[in-house]
């Protein structure tokens, strides 16, 4: 129901409205002469607290407010892929260079080529494919029977071009349009969750090998300024093997967002040969854009991902960063007089984080397909303090934590993912899946790598006190093995043509080469060869194998391994 009310107070994004009209929590309200969107966040008698999603300069007490009678919703249609939108999913391509209240253009008037996939008289259920919109790029856009609708197909439009709001079918009296609307804070339903775990392949060796995330899983990427967080997230967007990427720039700098958009528009998609942007949705709410739209942007992003999940696709949401989102919560809660909790954040922060991350999952869709939404959230702790509330609470709700280490970044070790401060709760399930699908040695290789890194770190700490010469030969070889593993396997240049992306066969070949050489070094030292002699060998060719071989090449690592084994054999004969 619609009606009118009056603004009584304006304090930044907080607008108080007096009305006697029937309203509900989270209902949409339009404010003032420019119809600025806002959302009801508190109701007390006839006084509504509304968080405005645009700049409120110019609003004044007495201005008209109109309750819309429905929650904040996203318009979901075939224009999403390849587009750039604001936090409320309004297109930025038609907006003015300098955004002003109410200045967003619309994508109205467009028509889309539709091809039906069913006929009148069929019995269908929620999630069934009514038809497809053609010409949308590598990801087929499927028009689905909405959730909660089932029965007989009464009418189906013939093949042709139709507007977004045109009904292309009628099911049990309910019109089905090309586009759909869905409340951003309400998860879209599915038939049920899947329990198996298939790894999301990111193309980044340190993640795929040591800290894998499953399709439908969640991961946090905490890291201070200068640790390479944004570059790592860009790599994930470029190279992960999801069908659809939803990149949410939440409160980050505008120049970084512009660089991301430019890269995606220019990057070739290795899966399709076209543009990567053609299967990417970018939601940009930069630091100089409306603050409370930042709060809604992550819900908008995950709603878009669920929309494509319901079509049967694997979608990935990359939120950069949830710290800026939490800061918006803190600022607004202070204006509404909510009692602050730790570091000024509202007490509802853990619940809000949980509500976001729990929308990830691998599911069986209403249409009977296997699909998933994977959520990767960056965290930008002030001063790199990983004990601050956003980082600490996020760790409770994610399956993986990829901690970026300042010391690694400053020593030019990228990606600067700390092997000692990161974890993956999906590793066991992913290892079991690898074993069932023909790679029973995956878990063993990962275990050996983790063990070697831990032992090397422990011994390196001792050498700082005692000197490497005080260690026995087998311990010195463990230190050498840790160095080779870090430099020959875990390091990876985002700017490299050969090594920006790494396939699973190459990762396995590089790791096998290093572990085989390290085992042989231990044997040579155990046979009486001084550890110093082994340490003085040139391991450069083995280390450079990652850079001098293509993303799927396994032969270079094998050749370098065999050459190193031959040189080690020569040491035993001396």
Coordinates of C-alpha atoms in Angstrom, one line a residue, residues 304-574:
X304 CA 22.5 -11.5 -7.6
X305 CA 24.6 -14.6 -6.9
X306 CA 21.6 -16.5 -5.7
X307 CA 19.6 -15.5 -8.7
X308 CA 22.2 -17.1 -11.1
X309 CA 22.6 -20.0 -8.7
X310 CA 18.9 -20.8 -9.2
X311 CA 19.6 -21.0 -12.9
X312 CA 22.0 -23.9 -12.2
X313 CA 25.3 -21.9 -12.1
X314 CA 28.2 -21.8 -9.7
X315 CA 28.5 -18.1 -8.5
X316 CA 31.3 -16.4 -6.5
X317 CA 30.7 -13.2 -4.4
X318 CA 33.9 -11.2 -3.7
X319 CA 33.2 -8.5 -1.1
X320 CA 36.0 -5.9 -0.8
X321 CA 35.8 -5.1 2.0
X322 CA 33.4 -6.1 4.9
X323 CA 35.3 -3.8 7.2
X324 CA 34.0 -0.8 5.3
X325 CA 30.5 -2.3 5.5
X326 CA 30.9 -2.7 9.2
X327 CA 32.0 0.9 9.5
X328 CA 28.8 2.0 7.9
X329 CA 26.8 -0.1 10.5
X330 CA 28.8 1.6 13.2
X331 CA 28.2 5.1 11.9
X332 CA 24.5 4.7 11.5
X333 CA 24.0 2.9 14.9
X334 CA 25.7 5.9 16.6
X335 CA 23.2 8.3 15.0
X336 CA 20.3 6.2 16.1
X337 CA 21.5 6.1 19.7
X338 CA 22.2 2.4 19.9
X339 CA 24.5 1.5 22.8
X340 CA 27.9 0.7 21.3
X341 CA 29.7 -2.6 21.9
X342 CA 33.4 -3.4 21.3
X343 CA 35.2 -0.5 19.6
X344 CA 31.9 1.3 18.9
X345 CA 30.4 -1.4 16.7
X346 CA 26.8 -2.3 17.3
X347 CA 26.0 -5.4 19.4
X348 CA 24.3 -6.9 16.3
X349 CA 27.6 -7.0 14.3
X350 CA 28.1 -10.8 14.8
X351 CA 24.5 -11.5 13.8
X352 CA 24.9 -9.3 10.7
X353 CA 28.1 -11.1 9.6
X354 CA 26.5 -14.5 10.1
X355 CA 23.4 -13.5 8.1
X356 CA 25.7 -12.5 5.2
X357 CA 28.1 -15.5 5.2
X358 CA 25.3 -18.1 5.8
X359 CA 23.8 -17.3 2.5
X360 CA 26.7 -19.2 0.9
X361 CA 26.2 -22.8 0.1
X362 CA 26.2 -25.7 -2.4
X363 CA 22.5 -26.6 -3.0
X364 CA 20.1 -28.5 -5.1
X365 CA 18.0 -25.8 -6.8
X366 CA 14.3 -25.8 -7.0
X367 CA 14.7 -26.8 -10.6
X368 CA 16.8 -29.9 -9.6
X369 CA 20.3 -28.7 -10.6
X370 CA 23.5 -28.7 -8.5
X371 CA 24.7 -25.1 -8.0
X372 CA 26.4 -23.0 -5.4
X373 CA 27.2 -19.5 -4.0
X374 CA 30.7 -19.1 -2.6
X375 CA 31.4 -16.0 -0.6
X376 CA 34.9 -14.5 -0.3
X377 CA 35.1 -11.5 2.0
X378 CA 38.1 -9.2 2.5
X379 CA 38.7 -7.7 5.9
X380 CA 40.8 -4.6 6.4
X381 CA 41.7 -4.4 10.1
X382 CA 42.9 -1.0 11.2
X383 CA 46.7 -1.1 11.7
X384 CA 46.7 -4.8 10.7
X385 CA 45.2 -5.7 14.1
X386 CA 43.7 -9.2 13.6
X387 CA 42.1 -9.2 17.0
X388 CA 39.7 -6.3 16.2
X389 CA 36.0 -7.2 16.2
X390 CA 35.3 -7.5 12.5
X391 CA 38.2 -9.9 11.9
X392 CA 37.5 -11.9 15.1
X393 CA 33.8 -12.3 14.5
X394 CA 34.3 -13.1 10.8
X395 CA 36.6 -16.0 11.7
X396 CA 33.6 -17.6 13.6
X397 CA 31.5 -17.8 10.4
X398 CA 33.8 -18.8 7.6
X399 CA 35.3 -22.1 6.5
X400 CA 38.7 -20.7 5.5
X401 CA 40.9 -17.8 6.5
X402 CA 43.6 -16.6 4.1
X403 CA 45.6 -14.3 6.3
X404 CA 47.9 -11.9 4.5
X405 CA 51.2 -11.3 6.3
X406 CA 52.9 -7.9 6.3
X407 CA 56.5 -9.4 6.6
X408 CA 55.9 -11.7 3.6
X409 CA 54.6 -8.8 1.5
X410 CA 57.5 -6.5 2.5
X411 CA 59.9 -9.3 1.5
X412 CA 58.2 -9.5 -1.9
X413 CA 56.7 -12.9 -1.3
X414 CA 53.3 -12.8 -3.2
X415 CA 50.6 -13.9 -2.6
X416 CA 51.5 -13.0 1.0
X417 CA 49.3 -15.7 2.5
X418 CA 50.6 -16.8 5.8
X419 CA 50.8 -20.6 6.1
X420 CA 51.0 -20.4 9.9
X421 CA 48.1 -18.0 10.4
X422 CA 45.7 -19.4 7.8
X423 CA 43.4 -22.4 8.0
X424 CA 40.9 -24.3 5.9
X425 CA 38.1 -26.4 7.4
X426 CA 37.2 -27.7 3.9
X427 CA 40.6 -29.4 3.4
X428 CA 39.6 -32.8 4.7
X429 CA 36.4 -32.9 2.6
X430 CA 38.2 -31.6 -0.5
X431 CA 40.9 -34.3 0.0
X432 CA 38.2 -37.0 0.2
X433 CA 36.7 -35.7 -3.0
X434 CA 40.1 -35.8 -4.7
X435 CA 40.5 -39.4 -3.6
X436 CA 37.2 -40.4 -5.1
X437 CA 37.9 -38.6 -8.4
X438 CA 41.3 -40.2 -9.2
X439 CA 43.8 -38.3 -7.1
X440 CA 44.3 -40.2 -3.8
X441 CA 47.6 -38.6 -3.2
X442 CA 46.3 -35.0 -2.8
X443 CA 45.8 -35.1 0.9
X444 CA 49.2 -36.7 1.5
X445 CA 51.0 -34.1 -0.6
X446 CA 49.3 -31.3 1.2
X447 CA 50.1 -32.9 4.6
X448 CA 53.8 -33.1 3.7
X449 CA 53.9 -29.5 2.5
X450 CA 52.2 -28.2 5.7
X451 CA 54.5 -30.3 7.9
X452 CA 57.6 -29.2 6.0
X453 CA 56.7 -25.5 6.3
X454 CA 56.0 -25.9 10.0
X455 CA 59.3 -27.7 10.7
X456 CA 61.2 -25.2 8.6
X457 CA 59.6 -22.2 10.5
X458 CA 60.5 -23.9 13.9
X459 CA 64.1 -24.5 12.9
X460 CA 64.5 -21.0 11.3
X461 CA 63.6 -19.5 14.6
X462 CA 66.4 -21.5 16.2
X463 CA 68.9 -20.5 13.6
X464 CA 68.2 -16.8 14.5
X465 CA 69.5 -17.6 18.0
X466 CA 72.2 -20.2 17.4
X467 CA 73.2 -19.9 13.7
X468 CA 72.5 -22.5 11.0
X469 CA 75.9 -24.1 11.7
X470 CA 74.7 -25.4 15.1
X471 CA 71.9 -27.5 13.5
X472 CA 72.5 -31.1 12.5
X473 CA 72.5 -32.0 8.8
X474 CA 68.9 -33.3 8.6
X475 CA 67.6 -30.2 10.3
X476 CA 69.5 -28.0 7.8
X477 CA 67.9 -29.9 5.0
X478 CA 64.5 -29.2 6.5
X479 CA 65.3 -25.5 6.5
X480 CA 66.4 -25.8 2.9
X481 CA 63.3 -27.7 2.0
X482 CA 61.1 -25.0 3.5
X483 CA 62.9 -22.3 1.4
X484 CA 62.5 -24.3 -1.8
X485 CA 58.8 -24.9 -1.1
X486 CA 58.2 -21.2 -0.5
X487 CA 60.2 -20.0 -3.5
X488 CA 59.4 -22.8 -6.1
X489 CA 55.8 -23.5 -5.2
X490 CA 54.0 -20.9 -3.0
X491 CA 55.3 -17.7 -4.7
X492 CA 53.3 -16.6 -7.7
X493 CA 53.4 -13.4 -9.7
X494 CA 50.0 -11.9 -10.6
X495 CA 51.8 -10.0 -13.5
X496 CA 53.3 -13.2 -15.1
X497 CA 51.9 -14.4 -18.4
X498 CA 53.0 -18.0 -17.5
X499 CA 52.4 -18.1 -13.8
X500 CA 49.5 -15.6 -13.0
X501 CA 47.2 -18.7 -13.2
X502 CA 48.3 -22.2 -12.3
X503 CA 46.4 -25.4 -13.2
X504 CA 46.2 -28.3 -10.8
X505 CA 48.5 -30.6 -12.8
X506 CA 51.3 -27.9 -12.7
X507 CA 50.8 -27.4 -9.0
X508 CA 51.1 -31.1 -8.3
X509 CA 54.2 -31.3 -10.6
X510 CA 56.0 -28.4 -8.9
X511 CA 55.2 -29.8 -5.4
X512 CA 56.3 -33.3 -6.4
X513 CA 59.6 -32.0 -7.8
X514 CA 60.4 -30.0 -4.6
X515 CA 59.5 -32.9 -2.2
X516 CA 61.4 -35.4 -4.3
X517 CA 64.5 -33.2 -4.3
X518 CA 64.2 -32.5 -0.6
X519 CA 64.0 -36.2 0.2
X520 CA 67.1 -36.8 -2.0
X521 CA 68.9 -34.0 -0.2
X522 CA 68.2 -35.8 3.1
X523 CA 69.5 -39.1 1.8
X524 CA 72.7 -37.5 0.5
X525 CA 73.4 -35.8 3.8
X526 CA 72.6 -39.0 5.7
X527 CA 75.2 -40.9 3.5
X528 CA 77.9 -38.6 4.8
X529 CA 78.0 -35.6 2.4
X530 CA 78.3 -32.3 4.4
X531 CA 75.2 -30.2 4.6
X532 CA 77.2 -27.2 3.4
X533 CA 78.0 -28.9 0.1
X534 CA 74.3 -29.5 -0.6
X535 CA 73.3 -26.0 0.4
X536 CA 75.8 -24.5 -2.0
X537 CA 74.2 -26.2 -5.0
X538 CA 72.4 -24.0 -7.5
X539 CA 68.7 -24.7 -7.0
X540 CA 67.8 -21.7 -9.3
X541 CA 66.6 -23.8 -12.2
X542 CA 64.2 -25.7 -10.0
X543 CA 62.9 -22.5 -8.5
X544 CA 62.4 -20.8 -11.9
X545 CA 60.4 -23.8 -13.2
X546 CA 57.1 -22.1 -12.1
X547 CA 57.9 -18.9 -14.0
X548 CA 59.3 -20.6 -17.2
X549 CA 56.5 -23.0 -17.8
X550 CA 52.9 -22.5 -18.9
X551 CA 49.8 -22.7 -16.6
X552 CA 49.2 -26.4 -17.5
X553 CA 52.8 -27.5 -18.2
X554 CA 54.1 -30.4 -16.1
X555 CA 57.2 -31.3 -18.1
X556 CA 59.4 -28.4 -17.1
X557 CA 59.1 -29.2 -13.4
X558 CA 59.9 -32.9 -14.1
X559 CA 63.0 -32.0 -16.2
X560 CA 64.3 -29.6 -13.5
X561 CA 63.7 -32.3 -10.9
X562 CA 65.6 -34.9 -12.8
X563 CA 68.5 -32.5 -13.4
X564 CA 68.7 -31.7 -9.7
X565 CA 68.6 -35.4 -8.8
X566 CA 71.5 -36.1 -11.2
X567 CA 73.6 -33.4 -9.5
X568 CA 72.8 -34.7 -6.1
X569 CA 73.9 -38.2 -7.2
X570 CA 77.2 -36.7 -8.3
X571 CA 77.8 -35.5 -4.8
X572 CA 77.5 -39.0 -3.4
X573 CA 80.3 -40.2 -5.8
X574 CA 82.7 -37.5 -4.8

